[in-house]
Amino acid sequence: MTRFVRFMLQSLRMETLLSIPYRWMYRVAFRQFGAGSFVSPFIQSVGLDCVSLGSRSRISRNTRLLALKAYGAQVFAPQITIGNNVSVGFGCTLSCVNRLDIGHDVTIGDNVYIADSHHEYSDPQKGILAQPLLTGKISIGRGAWIGYGAFVAGDVSIGEHAVIGANSVVTRSVAGLAAHAG
């Protein structure tokens, strides 16, 4: 092995090397892929043609990016918009059947779950997966910070520069410049 190849393998992580061809594939697959953005090749994705990613944003490994166009007999037209300079941590789930807007300069910690829908539970005779999805809209304002392990679901708006504490459950809107924990 040449010294150059050995240097490259030692200096660069495998993820970085794999991101080179994936970047080209992501530019084709995403609705919009901003300049200087990084998406790990180790994500799970559905419906990337419904996802717009701003400039200098980062989606880390083990993230699930799901724009679901159908569930059972239901048909959806999902739209995920991720602004500029957004950081999505390791192991997050971003699930959308209607609309998910993430503003500029937002930081999303590791293992955060964000979904604009939840299962209806009107017929206890049916299992939860046989129940239809109820849709909402998620909006996360500029500069917000979503802490580790937070759960955000339903029809929710998180204001600009709001802080969501680690392991918090958010099912109602949070005002800008506010902190929510619990």
PDB file of C-alpha atoms in Angstrom:
ATOM      1  CA  MET A   1       0.000   0.000   0.000  1.00  0.00           C
ATOM      2  CA  THR A   2       1.389   3.412  -0.877  1.00  0.00           C
ATOM      3  CA  ARG A   3       2.093   5.947   1.824  1.00  0.00           C
ATOM      4  CA  PHE A   4      -0.514   8.268   0.335  1.00  0.00           C
ATOM      5  CA  VAL A   5      -3.287   5.648   0.526  1.00  0.00           C
ATOM      6  CA  ARG A   6      -2.258   4.694   4.063  1.00  0.00           C
ATOM      7  CA  PHE A   7      -2.316   8.368   5.051  1.00  0.00           C
ATOM      8  CA  MET A   8      -5.785   8.840   3.537  1.00  0.00           C
ATOM      9  CA  LEU A   9      -7.201   5.815   5.332  1.00  0.00           C
ATOM     10  CA  GLN A  10      -5.678   6.848   8.650  1.00  0.00           C
ATOM     11  CA  SER A  11      -6.550  10.527   8.388  1.00  0.00           C
ATOM     12  CA  LEU A  12     -10.086  10.378   7.083  1.00  0.00           C
ATOM     13  CA  ARG A  13     -12.933   8.539   8.682  1.00  0.00           C
ATOM     14  CA  MET A  14     -14.856   6.037   6.595  1.00  0.00           C
ATOM     15  CA  GLU A  15     -17.969   8.212   6.858  1.00  0.00           C
ATOM     16  CA  THR A  16     -16.137  11.130   5.307  1.00  0.00           C
ATOM     17  CA  LEU A  17     -14.881   8.991   2.444  1.00  0.00           C
ATOM     18  CA  LEU A  18     -18.320   7.547   1.784  1.00  0.00           C
ATOM     19  CA  SER A  19     -19.917  10.976   1.876  1.00  0.00           C
ATOM     20  CA  ILE A  20     -18.161  11.974  -1.349  1.00  0.00           C
ATOM     21  CA  PRO A  21     -20.218   9.764  -3.706  1.00  0.00           C
ATOM     22  CA  TYR A  22     -23.307  10.063  -1.486  1.00  0.00           C
ATOM     23  CA  ARG A  23     -23.226  13.858  -1.745  1.00  0.00           C
ATOM     24  CA  TRP A  24     -23.799  13.539  -5.493  1.00  0.00           C
ATOM     25  CA  MET A  25     -26.624  11.051  -4.988  1.00  0.00           C
ATOM     26  CA  TYR A  26     -28.243  13.256  -2.344  1.00  0.00           C
ATOM     27  CA  ARG A  27     -28.119  16.280  -4.663  1.00  0.00           C
ATOM     28  CA  VAL A  28     -30.245  14.321  -7.107  1.00  0.00           C
ATOM     29  CA  ALA A  29     -32.534  12.688  -4.517  1.00  0.00           C
ATOM     30  CA  PHE A  30     -33.363  15.757  -2.364  1.00  0.00           C
ATOM     31  CA  ARG A  31     -35.778  18.401  -3.629  1.00  0.00           C
ATOM     32  CA  GLN A  32     -33.075  20.932  -2.736  1.00  0.00           C
ATOM     33  CA  PHE A  33     -29.596  20.308  -1.322  1.00  0.00           C
ATOM     34  CA  GLY A  34     -27.788  23.432  -0.095  1.00  0.00           C
ATOM     35  CA  ALA A  35     -24.133  24.229  -0.632  1.00  0.00           C
ATOM     36  CA  GLY A  36     -21.782  22.984   2.068  1.00  0.00           C
ATOM     37  CA  SER A  37     -24.362  20.652   3.622  1.00  0.00           C
ATOM     38  CA  PHE A  38     -23.458  17.200   4.921  1.00  0.00           C
ATOM     39  CA  VAL A  39     -25.781  14.206   5.165  1.00  0.00           C
ATOM     40  CA  SER A  40     -24.297  11.038   6.582  1.00  0.00           C
ATOM     41  CA  PRO A  41     -24.372   8.046   4.240  1.00  0.00           C
ATOM     42  CA  PHE A  42     -25.598   6.088   7.282  1.00  0.00           C
ATOM     43  CA  ILE A  43     -29.163   7.476   7.454  1.00  0.00           C
ATOM     44  CA  GLN A  44     -32.469   5.773   6.710  1.00  0.00           C
ATOM     45  CA  SER A  45     -34.699   7.739   4.386  1.00  0.00           C
ATOM     46  CA  VAL A  46     -38.054   7.662   2.630  1.00  0.00           C
ATOM     47  CA  GLY A  47     -39.275  10.327   0.203  1.00  0.00           C
ATOM     48  CA  LEU A  48     -36.172  12.490  -0.106  1.00  0.00           C
ATOM     49  CA  ASP A  49     -37.797  14.199  -3.101  1.00  0.00           C
ATOM     50  CA  CYS A  50     -40.036  15.944  -0.536  1.00  0.00           C
ATOM     51  CA  VAL A  51     -37.085  17.291   1.497  1.00  0.00           C
ATOM     52  CA  SER A  52     -35.373  20.676   1.062  1.00  0.00           C
ATOM     53  CA  LEU A  53     -32.061  21.096   2.888  1.00  0.00           C
ATOM     54  CA  GLY A  54     -30.491  24.530   3.310  1.00  0.00           C
ATOM     55  CA  SER A  55     -26.839  25.516   3.122  1.00  0.00           C
ATOM     56  CA  ARG A  56     -24.228  24.431   5.692  1.00  0.00           C
ATOM     57  CA  SER A  57     -26.639  22.035   7.409  1.00  0.00           C
ATOM     58  CA  ARG A  58     -25.707  18.654   8.863  1.00  0.00           C
ATOM     59  CA  ILE A  59     -27.716  15.459   9.303  1.00  0.00           C
ATOM     60  CA  SER A  60     -25.787  12.954  11.403  1.00  0.00           C
ATOM     61  CA  ARG A  61     -25.619   9.169  11.189  1.00  0.00           C
ATOM     62  CA  ASN A  62     -28.414   6.813  12.290  1.00  0.00           C
ATOM     63  CA  THR A  63     -31.019   9.498  11.604  1.00  0.00           C
ATOM     64  CA  ARG A  64     -34.344   8.488  10.080  1.00  0.00           C
ATOM     65  CA  LEU A  65     -35.613  11.074   7.588  1.00  0.00           C
ATOM     66  CA  LEU A  66     -39.141  10.014   6.647  1.00  0.00           C
ATOM     67  CA  ALA A  67     -41.447  11.893   4.265  1.00  0.00           C
ATOM     68  CA  LEU A  68     -44.323   9.404   4.161  1.00  0.00           C
ATOM     69  CA  LYS A  69     -46.517   9.643   1.074  1.00  0.00           C
ATOM     70  CA  ALA A  70     -48.901   6.867   2.112  1.00  0.00           C
ATOM     71  CA  TYR A  71     -49.972   4.979   5.207  1.00  0.00           C
ATOM     72  CA  GLY A  72     -52.536   2.239   4.742  1.00  0.00           C
ATOM     73  CA  ALA A  73     -55.279   3.720   2.561  1.00  0.00           C
ATOM     74  CA  GLN A  74     -54.273   7.310   3.418  1.00  0.00           C
ATOM     75  CA  VAL A  75     -52.322   9.370   0.860  1.00  0.00           C
ATOM     76  CA  PHE A  76     -50.199  12.380   1.860  1.00  0.00           C
ATOM     77  CA  ALA A  77     -48.143  15.168   0.256  1.00  0.00           C
ATOM     78  CA  PRO A  78     -45.343  15.696   2.812  1.00  0.00           C
ATOM     79  CA  GLN A  79     -42.977  18.682   2.807  1.00  0.00           C
ATOM     80  CA  ILE A  80     -39.861  18.841   4.968  1.00  0.00           C
ATOM     81  CA  THR A  81     -37.941  22.119   4.905  1.00  0.00           C
ATOM     82  CA  ILE A  82     -34.666  22.359   6.805  1.00  0.00           C
ATOM     83  CA  GLY A  83     -33.061  25.808   6.930  1.00  0.00           C
ATOM     84  CA  ASN A  84     -29.456  26.984   6.725  1.00  0.00           C
ATOM     85  CA  ASN A  85     -26.876  26.058   9.370  1.00  0.00           C
ATOM     86  CA  VAL A  86     -29.067  23.400  11.010  1.00  0.00           C
ATOM     87  CA  SER A  87     -27.526  20.546  12.969  1.00  0.00           C
ATOM     88  CA  VAL A  88     -29.477  17.294  13.391  1.00  0.00           C
ATOM     89  CA  GLY A  89     -27.799  15.005  15.940  1.00  0.00           C
ATOM     90  CA  PHE A  90     -27.170  11.272  15.916  1.00  0.00           C
ATOM     91  CA  GLY A  91     -30.092   8.850  15.939  1.00  0.00           C
ATOM     92  CA  CYS A  92     -32.891  11.365  15.372  1.00  0.00           C
ATOM     93  CA  THR A  93     -36.222  10.676  13.669  1.00  0.00           C
ATOM     94  CA  LEU A  94     -37.847  13.367  11.523  1.00  0.00           C
ATOM     95  CA  SER A  95     -41.187  11.985  10.334  1.00  0.00           C
ATOM     96  CA  CYS A  96     -43.576  13.974   8.162  1.00  0.00           C
ATOM     97  CA  VAL A  97     -46.896  13.315   6.435  1.00  0.00           C
ATOM     98  CA  ASN A  98     -47.952  16.967   6.067  1.00  0.00           C
ATOM     99  CA  ARG A  99     -45.443  19.721   6.867  1.00  0.00           C
ATOM    100  CA  LEU A 100     -42.261  19.988   8.942  1.00  0.00           C
ATOM    101  CA  ASP A 101     -40.429  23.334   8.885  1.00  0.00           C
ATOM    102  CA  ILE A 102     -37.104  23.773  10.679  1.00  0.00           C
ATOM    103  CA  GLY A 103     -35.779  27.351  10.671  1.00  0.00           C
ATOM    104  CA  HIS A 104     -32.227  28.580  10.231  1.00  0.00           C
ATOM    105  CA  ASP A 105     -29.579  28.017  12.938  1.00  0.00           C
ATOM    106  CA  VAL A 106     -31.554  25.307  14.767  1.00  0.00           C
ATOM    107  CA  THR A 107     -29.719  22.685  16.819  1.00  0.00           C
ATOM    108  CA  ILE A 108     -31.397  19.313  17.343  1.00  0.00           C
ATOM    109  CA  GLY A 109     -29.670  17.060  19.874  1.00  0.00           C
ATOM    110  CA  ASP A 110     -29.127  13.320  19.581  1.00  0.00           C
ATOM    111  CA  ASN A 111     -32.037  10.840  19.692  1.00  0.00           C
ATOM    112  CA  VAL A 112     -34.752  13.469  19.200  1.00  0.00           C
ATOM    113  CA  TYR A 113     -38.102  12.334  17.736  1.00  0.00           C
ATOM    114  CA  ILE A 114     -40.100  14.880  15.704  1.00  0.00           C
ATOM    115  CA  ALA A 115     -43.323  13.899  13.918  1.00  0.00           C
ATOM    116  CA  ASP A 116     -46.209  15.942  12.537  1.00  0.00           C
ATOM    117  CA  SER A 117     -48.656  13.076  13.028  1.00  0.00           C
ATOM    118  CA  HIS A 118     -49.855  10.519  15.525  1.00  0.00           C
ATOM    119  CA  HIS A 119     -52.171   7.542  15.457  1.00  0.00           C
ATOM    120  CA  GLU A 120     -55.858   7.964  16.110  1.00  0.00           C
ATOM    121  CA  TYR A 121     -57.155   5.597  18.763  1.00  0.00           C
ATOM    122  CA  SER A 122     -60.921   5.726  18.319  1.00  0.00           C
ATOM    123  CA  ASP A 123     -61.524   1.984  17.894  1.00  0.00           C
ATOM    124  CA  PRO A 124     -59.957  -0.052  20.708  1.00  0.00           C
ATOM    125  CA  GLN A 125     -60.908  -3.242  18.845  1.00  0.00           C
ATOM    126  CA  LYS A 126     -58.232  -2.468  16.259  1.00  0.00           C
ATOM    127  CA  GLY A 127     -54.514  -2.479  16.896  1.00  0.00           C
ATOM    128  CA  ILE A 128     -52.760   0.878  16.923  1.00  0.00           C
ATOM    129  CA  LEU A 129     -51.121   0.276  13.545  1.00  0.00           C
ATOM    130  CA  ALA A 130     -54.542  -0.330  11.984  1.00  0.00           C
ATOM    131  CA  GLN A 131     -55.735   3.124  13.139  1.00  0.00           C
ATOM    132  CA  PRO A 132     -55.449   6.106  10.732  1.00  0.00           C
ATOM    133  CA  LEU A 133     -52.877   8.856  11.188  1.00  0.00           C
ATOM    134  CA  LEU A 134     -53.964  12.291  12.389  1.00  0.00           C
ATOM    135  CA  THR A 135     -51.901  14.993  10.722  1.00  0.00           C
ATOM    136  CA  GLY A 136     -50.561  18.254  12.070  1.00  0.00           C
ATOM    137  CA  LYS A 137     -47.790  20.707  11.262  1.00  0.00           C
ATOM    138  CA  ILE A 138     -44.466  21.195  13.023  1.00  0.00           C
ATOM    139  CA  SER A 139     -42.701  24.549  12.893  1.00  0.00           C
ATOM    140  CA  ILE A 140     -39.389  25.136  14.675  1.00  0.00           C
ATOM    141  CA  GLY A 141     -38.273  28.767  14.747  1.00  0.00           C
ATOM    142  CA  ARG A 142     -34.879  30.246  14.002  1.00  0.00           C
ATOM    143  CA  GLY A 143     -32.164  29.549  16.582  1.00  0.00           C
ATOM    144  CA  ALA A 144     -34.184  27.046  18.609  1.00  0.00           C
ATOM    145  CA  TRP A 145     -32.397  24.297  20.515  1.00  0.00           C
ATOM    146  CA  ILE A 146     -34.034  20.892  20.960  1.00  0.00           C
ATOM    147  CA  GLY A 147     -32.246  18.923  23.693  1.00  0.00           C
ATOM    148  CA  TYR A 148     -31.201  15.272  23.777  1.00  0.00           C
ATOM    149  CA  GLY A 149     -34.005  12.721  23.570  1.00  0.00           C
ATOM    150  CA  ALA A 150     -36.869  15.218  23.228  1.00  0.00           C
ATOM    151  CA  PHE A 151     -40.201  14.085  21.758  1.00  0.00           C
ATOM    152  CA  VAL A 152     -42.075  16.637  19.603  1.00  0.00           C
ATOM    153  CA  ALA A 153     -45.305  15.483  17.948  1.00  0.00           C
ATOM    154  CA  GLY A 154     -48.668  16.656  16.671  1.00  0.00           C
ATOM    155  CA  ASP A 155     -49.588  20.179  15.623  1.00  0.00           C
ATOM    156  CA  VAL A 156     -46.779  22.141  17.318  1.00  0.00           C
ATOM    157  CA  SER A 157     -44.960  25.443  16.839  1.00  0.00           C
ATOM    158  CA  ILE A 158     -41.701  26.097  18.666  1.00  0.00           C
ATOM    159  CA  GLY A 159     -40.796  29.785  18.651  1.00  0.00           C
ATOM    160  CA  GLU A 160     -37.533  31.477  17.739  1.00  0.00           C
ATOM    161  CA  HIS A 161     -34.639  30.861  20.139  1.00  0.00           C
ATOM    162  CA  ALA A 162     -36.769  28.574  22.319  1.00  0.00           C
ATOM    163  CA  VAL A 163     -35.007  25.856  24.303  1.00  0.00           C
ATOM    164  CA  ILE A 164     -36.513  22.386  24.721  1.00  0.00           C
ATOM    165  CA  GLY A 165     -34.843  20.497  27.573  1.00  0.00           C
ATOM    166  CA  ALA A 166     -33.431  17.002  27.348  1.00  0.00           C
ATOM    167  CA  ASN A 167     -36.003  14.178  27.336  1.00  0.00           C
ATOM    168  CA  SER A 168     -38.917  16.652  27.207  1.00  0.00           C
ATOM    169  CA  VAL A 169     -42.290  15.815  25.662  1.00  0.00           C
ATOM    170  CA  VAL A 170     -43.740  18.621  23.537  1.00  0.00           C
ATOM    171  CA  THR A 171     -47.316  18.246  22.282  1.00  0.00           C
ATOM    172  CA  ARG A 172     -48.306  21.937  22.566  1.00  0.00           C
ATOM    173  CA  SER A 173     -46.737  25.062  21.119  1.00  0.00           C
ATOM    174  CA  VAL A 174     -43.818  26.776  22.892  1.00  0.00           C
ATOM    175  CA  ALA A 175     -43.342  30.556  22.643  1.00  0.00           C
ATOM    176  CA  GLY A 176     -40.180  32.174  21.340  1.00  0.00           C
ATOM    177  CA  LEU A 177     -37.359  32.838  23.838  1.00  0.00           C
ATOM    178  CA  ALA A 178     -38.987  30.358  26.237  1.00  0.00           C
ATOM    179  CA  ALA A 179     -37.587  27.248  27.871  1.00  0.00           C
ATOM    180  CA  HIS A 180     -39.637  24.053  28.127  1.00  0.00           C
ATOM    181  CA  ALA A 181     -38.601  21.051  30.186  1.00  0.00           C
ATOM    182  CA  GLY A 182     -40.574  18.059  31.282  1.00  0.00           C
TER     183      GLY A 182
END
